[in-house]
Short mmCIF file of N, CA and C in Angstrom, two decimals:
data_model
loop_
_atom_site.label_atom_id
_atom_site.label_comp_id
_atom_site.label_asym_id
_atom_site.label_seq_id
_atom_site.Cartn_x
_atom_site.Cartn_y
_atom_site.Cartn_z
N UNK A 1 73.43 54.27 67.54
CA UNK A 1 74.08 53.32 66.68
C UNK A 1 74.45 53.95 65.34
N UNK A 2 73.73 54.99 64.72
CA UNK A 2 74.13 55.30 63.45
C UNK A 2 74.98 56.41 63.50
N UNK A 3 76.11 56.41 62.34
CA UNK A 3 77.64 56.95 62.00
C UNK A 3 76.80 58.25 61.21
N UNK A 4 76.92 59.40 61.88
CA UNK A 4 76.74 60.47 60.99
C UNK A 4 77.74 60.67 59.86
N UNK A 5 77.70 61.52 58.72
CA UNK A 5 78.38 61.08 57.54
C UNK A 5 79.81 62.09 58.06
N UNK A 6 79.84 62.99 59.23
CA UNK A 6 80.80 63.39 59.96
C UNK A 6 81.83 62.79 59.91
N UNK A 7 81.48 61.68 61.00
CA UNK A 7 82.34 60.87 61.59
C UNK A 7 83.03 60.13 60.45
N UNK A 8 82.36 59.69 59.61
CA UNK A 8 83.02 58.96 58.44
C UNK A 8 84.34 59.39 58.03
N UNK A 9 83.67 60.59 57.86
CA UNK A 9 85.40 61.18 56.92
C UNK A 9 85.95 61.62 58.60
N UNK A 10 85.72 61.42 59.42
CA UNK A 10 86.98 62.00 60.07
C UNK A 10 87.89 60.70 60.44
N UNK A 11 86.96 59.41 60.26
CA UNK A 11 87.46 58.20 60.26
C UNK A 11 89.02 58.23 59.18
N UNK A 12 87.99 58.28 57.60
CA UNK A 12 89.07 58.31 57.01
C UNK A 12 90.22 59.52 56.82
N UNK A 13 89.85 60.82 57.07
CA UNK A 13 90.80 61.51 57.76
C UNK A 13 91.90 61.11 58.42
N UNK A 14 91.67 60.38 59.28
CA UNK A 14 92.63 59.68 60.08
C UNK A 14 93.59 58.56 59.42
N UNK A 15 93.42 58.36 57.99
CA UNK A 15 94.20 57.36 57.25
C UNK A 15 95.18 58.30 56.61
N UNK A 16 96.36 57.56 56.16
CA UNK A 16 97.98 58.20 55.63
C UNK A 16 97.20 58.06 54.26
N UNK A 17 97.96 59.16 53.72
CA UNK A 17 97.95 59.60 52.02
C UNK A 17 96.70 59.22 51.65
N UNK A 18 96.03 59.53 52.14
CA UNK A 18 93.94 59.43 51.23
C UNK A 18 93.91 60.56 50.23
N UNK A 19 93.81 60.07 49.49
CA UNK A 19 92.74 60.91 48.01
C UNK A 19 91.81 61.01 48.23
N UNK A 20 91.08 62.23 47.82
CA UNK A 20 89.63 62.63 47.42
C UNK A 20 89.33 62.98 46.30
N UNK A 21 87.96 61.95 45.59
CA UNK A 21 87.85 62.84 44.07
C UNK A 21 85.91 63.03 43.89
N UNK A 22 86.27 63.95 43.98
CA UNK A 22 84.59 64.43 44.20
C UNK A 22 84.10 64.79 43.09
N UNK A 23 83.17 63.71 42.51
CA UNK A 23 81.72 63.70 41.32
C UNK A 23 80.37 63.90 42.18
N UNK A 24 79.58 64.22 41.30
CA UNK A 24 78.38 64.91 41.31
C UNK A 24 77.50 64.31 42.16
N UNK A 25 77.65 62.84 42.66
CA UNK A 25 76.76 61.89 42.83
C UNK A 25 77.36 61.32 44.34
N UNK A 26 79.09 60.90 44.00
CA UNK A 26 79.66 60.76 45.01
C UNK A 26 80.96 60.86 45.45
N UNK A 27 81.62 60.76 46.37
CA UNK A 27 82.98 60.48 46.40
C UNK A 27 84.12 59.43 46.87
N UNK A 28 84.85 59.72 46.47
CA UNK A 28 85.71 58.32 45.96
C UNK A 28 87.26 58.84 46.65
N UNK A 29 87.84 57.78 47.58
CA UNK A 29 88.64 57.62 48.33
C UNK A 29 89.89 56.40 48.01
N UNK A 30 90.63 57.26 47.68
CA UNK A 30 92.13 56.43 46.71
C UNK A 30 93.03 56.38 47.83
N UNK A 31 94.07 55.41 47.76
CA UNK A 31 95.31 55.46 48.50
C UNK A 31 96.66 55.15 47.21
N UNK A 32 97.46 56.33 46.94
CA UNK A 32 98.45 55.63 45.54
C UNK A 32 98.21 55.59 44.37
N UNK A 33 96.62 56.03 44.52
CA UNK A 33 96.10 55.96 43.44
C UNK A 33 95.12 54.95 43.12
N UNK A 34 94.91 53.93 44.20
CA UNK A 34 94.04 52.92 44.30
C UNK A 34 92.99 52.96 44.85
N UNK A 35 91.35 52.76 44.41
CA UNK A 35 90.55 53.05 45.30
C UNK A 35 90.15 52.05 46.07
N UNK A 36 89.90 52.68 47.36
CA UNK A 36 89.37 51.65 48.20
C UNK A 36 88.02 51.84 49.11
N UNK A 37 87.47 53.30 48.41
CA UNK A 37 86.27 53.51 49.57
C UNK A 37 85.56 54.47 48.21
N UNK A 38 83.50 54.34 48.55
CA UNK A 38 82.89 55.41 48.01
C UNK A 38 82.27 55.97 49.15
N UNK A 39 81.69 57.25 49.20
CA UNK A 39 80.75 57.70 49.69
C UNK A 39 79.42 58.38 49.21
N UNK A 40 77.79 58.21 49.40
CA UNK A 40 77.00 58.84 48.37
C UNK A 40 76.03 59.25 49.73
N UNK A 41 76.55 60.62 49.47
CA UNK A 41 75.75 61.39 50.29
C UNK A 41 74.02 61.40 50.51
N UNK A 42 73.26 60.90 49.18
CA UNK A 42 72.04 61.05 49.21
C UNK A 42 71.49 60.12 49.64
N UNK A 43 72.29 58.85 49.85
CA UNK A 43 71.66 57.94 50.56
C UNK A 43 72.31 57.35 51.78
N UNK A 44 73.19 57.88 51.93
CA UNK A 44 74.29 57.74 53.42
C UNK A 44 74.44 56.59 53.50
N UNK A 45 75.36 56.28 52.14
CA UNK A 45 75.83 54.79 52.28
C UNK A 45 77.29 54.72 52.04
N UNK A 46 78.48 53.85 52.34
CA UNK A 46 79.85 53.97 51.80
C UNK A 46 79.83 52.83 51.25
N UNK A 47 80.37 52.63 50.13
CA UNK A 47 81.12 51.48 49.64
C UNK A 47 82.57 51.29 49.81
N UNK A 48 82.89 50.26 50.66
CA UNK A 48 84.44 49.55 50.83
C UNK A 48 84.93 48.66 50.39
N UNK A 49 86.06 48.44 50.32
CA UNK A 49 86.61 47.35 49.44
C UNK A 49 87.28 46.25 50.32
N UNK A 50 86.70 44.94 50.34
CA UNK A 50 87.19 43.98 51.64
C UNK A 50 87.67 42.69 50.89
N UNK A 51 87.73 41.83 51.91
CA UNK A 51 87.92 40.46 50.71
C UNK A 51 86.83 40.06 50.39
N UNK A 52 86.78 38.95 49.80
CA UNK A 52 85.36 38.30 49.09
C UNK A 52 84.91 37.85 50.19
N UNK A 53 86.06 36.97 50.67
CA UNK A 53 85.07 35.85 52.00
C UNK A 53 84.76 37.04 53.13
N UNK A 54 85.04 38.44 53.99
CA UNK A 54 84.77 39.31 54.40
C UNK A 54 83.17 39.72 53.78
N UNK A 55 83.60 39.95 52.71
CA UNK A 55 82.00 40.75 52.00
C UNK A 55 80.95 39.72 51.89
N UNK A 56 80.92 38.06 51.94
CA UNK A 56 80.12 37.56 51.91
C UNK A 56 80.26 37.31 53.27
N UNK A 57 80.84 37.29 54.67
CA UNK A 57 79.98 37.18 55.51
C UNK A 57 79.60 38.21 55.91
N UNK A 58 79.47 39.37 55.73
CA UNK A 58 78.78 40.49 56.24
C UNK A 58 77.96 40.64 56.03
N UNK A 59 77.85 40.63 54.69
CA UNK A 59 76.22 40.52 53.82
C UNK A 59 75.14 39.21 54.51
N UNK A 60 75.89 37.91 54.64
CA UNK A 60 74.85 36.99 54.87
C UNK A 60 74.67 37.45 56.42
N UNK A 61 75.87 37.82 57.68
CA UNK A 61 74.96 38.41 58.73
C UNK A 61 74.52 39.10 59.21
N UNK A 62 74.30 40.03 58.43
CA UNK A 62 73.77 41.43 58.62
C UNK A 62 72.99 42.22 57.19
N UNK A 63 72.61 41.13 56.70
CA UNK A 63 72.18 42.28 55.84
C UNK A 63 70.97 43.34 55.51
N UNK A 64 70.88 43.74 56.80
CA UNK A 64 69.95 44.70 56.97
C UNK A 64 71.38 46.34 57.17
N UNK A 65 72.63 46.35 57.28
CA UNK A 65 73.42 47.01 57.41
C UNK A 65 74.32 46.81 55.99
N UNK A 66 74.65 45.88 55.52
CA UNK A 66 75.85 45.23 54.41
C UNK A 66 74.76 45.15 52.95
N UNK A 67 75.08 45.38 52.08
CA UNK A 67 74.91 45.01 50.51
C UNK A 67 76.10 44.57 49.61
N UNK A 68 75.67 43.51 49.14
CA UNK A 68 76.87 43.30 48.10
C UNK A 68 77.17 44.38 47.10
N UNK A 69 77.97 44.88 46.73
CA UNK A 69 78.12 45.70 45.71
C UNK A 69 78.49 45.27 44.23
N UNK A 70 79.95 44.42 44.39
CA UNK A 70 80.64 43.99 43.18
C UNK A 70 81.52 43.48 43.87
N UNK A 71 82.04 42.51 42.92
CA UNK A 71 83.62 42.00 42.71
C UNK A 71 84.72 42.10 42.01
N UNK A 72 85.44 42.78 42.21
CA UNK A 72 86.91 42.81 41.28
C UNK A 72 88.00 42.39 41.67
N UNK A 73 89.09 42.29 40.53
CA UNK A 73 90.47 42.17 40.94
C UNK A 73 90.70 40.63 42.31
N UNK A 74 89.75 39.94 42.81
CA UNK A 74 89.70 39.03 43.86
C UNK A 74 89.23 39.62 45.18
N UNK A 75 88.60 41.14 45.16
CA UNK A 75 88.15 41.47 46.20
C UNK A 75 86.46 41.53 45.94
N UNK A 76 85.78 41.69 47.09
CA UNK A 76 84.73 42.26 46.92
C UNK A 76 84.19 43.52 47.75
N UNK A 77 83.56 44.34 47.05
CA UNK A 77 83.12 45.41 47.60
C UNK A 77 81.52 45.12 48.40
N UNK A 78 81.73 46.10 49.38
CA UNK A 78 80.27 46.05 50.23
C UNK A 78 79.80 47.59 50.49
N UNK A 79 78.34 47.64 50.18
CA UNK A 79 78.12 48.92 50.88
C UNK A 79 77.16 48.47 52.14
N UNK A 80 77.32 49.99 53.16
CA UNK A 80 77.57 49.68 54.36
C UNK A 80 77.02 50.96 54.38
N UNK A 81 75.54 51.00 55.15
CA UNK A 81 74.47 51.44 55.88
C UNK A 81 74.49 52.41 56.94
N UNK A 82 75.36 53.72 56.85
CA UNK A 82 75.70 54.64 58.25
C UNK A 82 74.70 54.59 59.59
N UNK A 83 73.37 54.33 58.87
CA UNK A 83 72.56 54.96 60.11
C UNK A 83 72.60 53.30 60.92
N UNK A 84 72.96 52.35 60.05
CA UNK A 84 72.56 51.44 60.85
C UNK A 84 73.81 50.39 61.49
N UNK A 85 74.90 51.29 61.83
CA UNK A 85 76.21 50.37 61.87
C UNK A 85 76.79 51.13 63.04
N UNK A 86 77.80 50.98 64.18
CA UNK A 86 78.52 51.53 65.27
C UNK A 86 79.62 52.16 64.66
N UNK A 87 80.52 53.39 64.95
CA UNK A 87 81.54 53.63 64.54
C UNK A 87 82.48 52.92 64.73
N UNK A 88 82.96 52.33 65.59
CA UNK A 88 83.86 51.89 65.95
C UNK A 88 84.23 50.54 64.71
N UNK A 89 82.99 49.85 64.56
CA UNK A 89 83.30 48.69 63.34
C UNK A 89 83.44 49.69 62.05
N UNK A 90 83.00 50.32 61.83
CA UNK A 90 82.97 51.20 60.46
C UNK A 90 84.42 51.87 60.28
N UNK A 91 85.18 52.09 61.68
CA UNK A 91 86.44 52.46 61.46
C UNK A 91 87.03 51.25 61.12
N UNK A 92 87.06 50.20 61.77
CA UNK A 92 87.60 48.99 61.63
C UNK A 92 87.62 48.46 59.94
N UNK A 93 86.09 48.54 59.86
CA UNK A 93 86.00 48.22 58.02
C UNK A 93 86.88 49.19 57.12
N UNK A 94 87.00 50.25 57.76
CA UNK A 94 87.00 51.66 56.33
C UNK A 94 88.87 50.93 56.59
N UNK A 95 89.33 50.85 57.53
CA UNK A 95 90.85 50.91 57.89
C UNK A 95 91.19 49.68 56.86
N UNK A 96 90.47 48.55 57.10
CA UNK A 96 90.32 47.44 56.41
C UNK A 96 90.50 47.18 55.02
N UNK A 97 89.61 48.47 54.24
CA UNK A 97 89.50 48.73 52.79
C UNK A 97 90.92 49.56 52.85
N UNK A 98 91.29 50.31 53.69
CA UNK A 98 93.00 51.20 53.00
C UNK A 98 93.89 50.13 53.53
N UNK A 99 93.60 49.12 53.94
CA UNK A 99 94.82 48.30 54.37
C UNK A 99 94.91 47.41 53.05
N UNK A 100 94.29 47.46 52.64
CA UNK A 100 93.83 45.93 51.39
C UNK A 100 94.73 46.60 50.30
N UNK A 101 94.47 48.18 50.18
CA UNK A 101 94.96 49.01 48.64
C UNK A 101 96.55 49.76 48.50
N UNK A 102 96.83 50.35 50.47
CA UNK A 102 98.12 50.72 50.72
C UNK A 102 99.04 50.09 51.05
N UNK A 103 100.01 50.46 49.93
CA UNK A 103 101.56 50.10 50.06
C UNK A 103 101.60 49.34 51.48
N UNK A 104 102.68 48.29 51.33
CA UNK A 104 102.56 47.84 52.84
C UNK A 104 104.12 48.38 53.62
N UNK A 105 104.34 49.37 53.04
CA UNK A 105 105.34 50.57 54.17
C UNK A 105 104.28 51.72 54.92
N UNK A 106 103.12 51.82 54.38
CA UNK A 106 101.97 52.92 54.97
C UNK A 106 101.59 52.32 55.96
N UNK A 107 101.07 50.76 55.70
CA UNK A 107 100.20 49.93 56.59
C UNK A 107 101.25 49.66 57.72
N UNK A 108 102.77 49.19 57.49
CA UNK A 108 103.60 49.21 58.92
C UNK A 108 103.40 50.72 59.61
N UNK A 109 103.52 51.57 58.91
CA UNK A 109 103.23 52.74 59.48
C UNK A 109 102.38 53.05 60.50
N UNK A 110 101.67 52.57 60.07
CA UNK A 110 99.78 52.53 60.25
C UNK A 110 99.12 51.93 60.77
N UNK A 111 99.49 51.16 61.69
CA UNK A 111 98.51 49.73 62.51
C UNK A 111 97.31 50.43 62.95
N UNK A 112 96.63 49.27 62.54
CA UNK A 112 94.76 49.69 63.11
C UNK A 112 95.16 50.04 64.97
N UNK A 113 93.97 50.46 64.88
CA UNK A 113 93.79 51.29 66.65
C UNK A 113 93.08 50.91 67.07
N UNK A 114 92.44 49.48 67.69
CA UNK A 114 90.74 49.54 67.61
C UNK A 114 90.14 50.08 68.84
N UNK A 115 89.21 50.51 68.58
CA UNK A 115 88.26 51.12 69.73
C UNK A 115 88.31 50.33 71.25
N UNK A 116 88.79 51.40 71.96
CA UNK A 116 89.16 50.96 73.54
C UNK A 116 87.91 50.15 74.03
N UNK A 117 86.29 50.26 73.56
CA UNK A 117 85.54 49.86 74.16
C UNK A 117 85.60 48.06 73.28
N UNK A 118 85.30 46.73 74.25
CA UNK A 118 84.90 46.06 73.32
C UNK A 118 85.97 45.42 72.21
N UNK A 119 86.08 44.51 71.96
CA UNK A 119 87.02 44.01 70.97
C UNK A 119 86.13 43.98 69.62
N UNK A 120 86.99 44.10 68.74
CA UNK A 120 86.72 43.91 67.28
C UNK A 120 86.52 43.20 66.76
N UNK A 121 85.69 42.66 65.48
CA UNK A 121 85.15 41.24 64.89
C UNK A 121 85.97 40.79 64.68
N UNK A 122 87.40 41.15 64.45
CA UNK A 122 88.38 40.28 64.26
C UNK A 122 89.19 39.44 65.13
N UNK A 123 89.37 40.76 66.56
CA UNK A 123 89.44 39.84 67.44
C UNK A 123 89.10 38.69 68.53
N UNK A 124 87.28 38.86 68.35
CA UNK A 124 86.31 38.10 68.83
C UNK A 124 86.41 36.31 67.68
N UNK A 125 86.35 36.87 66.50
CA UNK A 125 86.39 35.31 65.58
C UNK A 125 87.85 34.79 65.83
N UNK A 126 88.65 35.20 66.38
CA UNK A 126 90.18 34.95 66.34
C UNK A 126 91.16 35.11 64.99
N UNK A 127 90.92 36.42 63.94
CA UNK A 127 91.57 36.35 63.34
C UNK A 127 92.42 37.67 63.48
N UNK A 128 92.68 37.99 64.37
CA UNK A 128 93.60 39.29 64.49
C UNK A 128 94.68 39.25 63.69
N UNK A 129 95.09 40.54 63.70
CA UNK A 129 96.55 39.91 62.84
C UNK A 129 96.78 39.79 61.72
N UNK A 130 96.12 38.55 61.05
CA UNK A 130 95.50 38.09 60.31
C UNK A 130 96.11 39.04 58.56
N UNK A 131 96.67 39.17 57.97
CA UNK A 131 97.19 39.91 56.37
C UNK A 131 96.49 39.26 55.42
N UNK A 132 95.58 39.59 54.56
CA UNK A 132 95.27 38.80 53.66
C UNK A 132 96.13 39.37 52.60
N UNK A 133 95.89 38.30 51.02
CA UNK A 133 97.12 38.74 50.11
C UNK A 133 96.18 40.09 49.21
N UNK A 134 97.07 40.86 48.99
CA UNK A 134 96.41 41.52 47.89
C UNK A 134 96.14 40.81 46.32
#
């Protein structure tokens, strides 16, 4: 079940125009110039940037995996537990946080992929599809 910190970045690897800006502590993942992801190696946790109503239900069902982080701008951030989460949702989330921050000519570009095994929380609650506003 747990996302080595590998897989992470090859997750976001896999996203159009990602920034990297690497401080001492952690690193920080821009799209345009907007951030939408942290990573802190010493405790193998990422912080993403989702909606509010997203970050509060993750946190209330899982929060042995989800922490609230903060709120800005009308989003809220969550950090999110590698050892204790599947890749496949963690791609789903991380895609989630660059969909929220990139241009929406990247994101036509760019449609999520989701993992062949299993449908996605989005498409299990019925919100596929689904654009929230920036």
């Amino acid at each position: 079940m747990a996302v080595h910190s590998d897989e992470f970045h090859r997750i976001v690897d896999g996203l159009t125009d990602v920034e990297r800006s690497e401080a001492s502590k952690w690193t920080s993942f821009s799209v345009h110039g907007k951030k939408f992801g942290y990573y802190w190696p010493r405790t193998q946790t990422v912080g993403l940037k989702q909606t509010i109503s997203e970050q509060l239900a993750l946190v209330a069902e899982r929060p042995d995996v989800f922490e609230e982080q903060f709120t800005s701008g009308g989003f809220g951030w969550v950090v999110v537990y590698l050892e204790r989460i599947e890749a496949d949702e963690l791609s789903e989330l991380v895609y989630e946080a660059w969909r929220l921050t990139a241009p929406d000519e990247l994101v036509e570009a760019l449609p999520f992929q989701p993992a062949k095994k299993g449908r996605s929380r989005a498409q299990k609650s019925g919100q596929a599809g689904r654009r929230s506003p920036r």
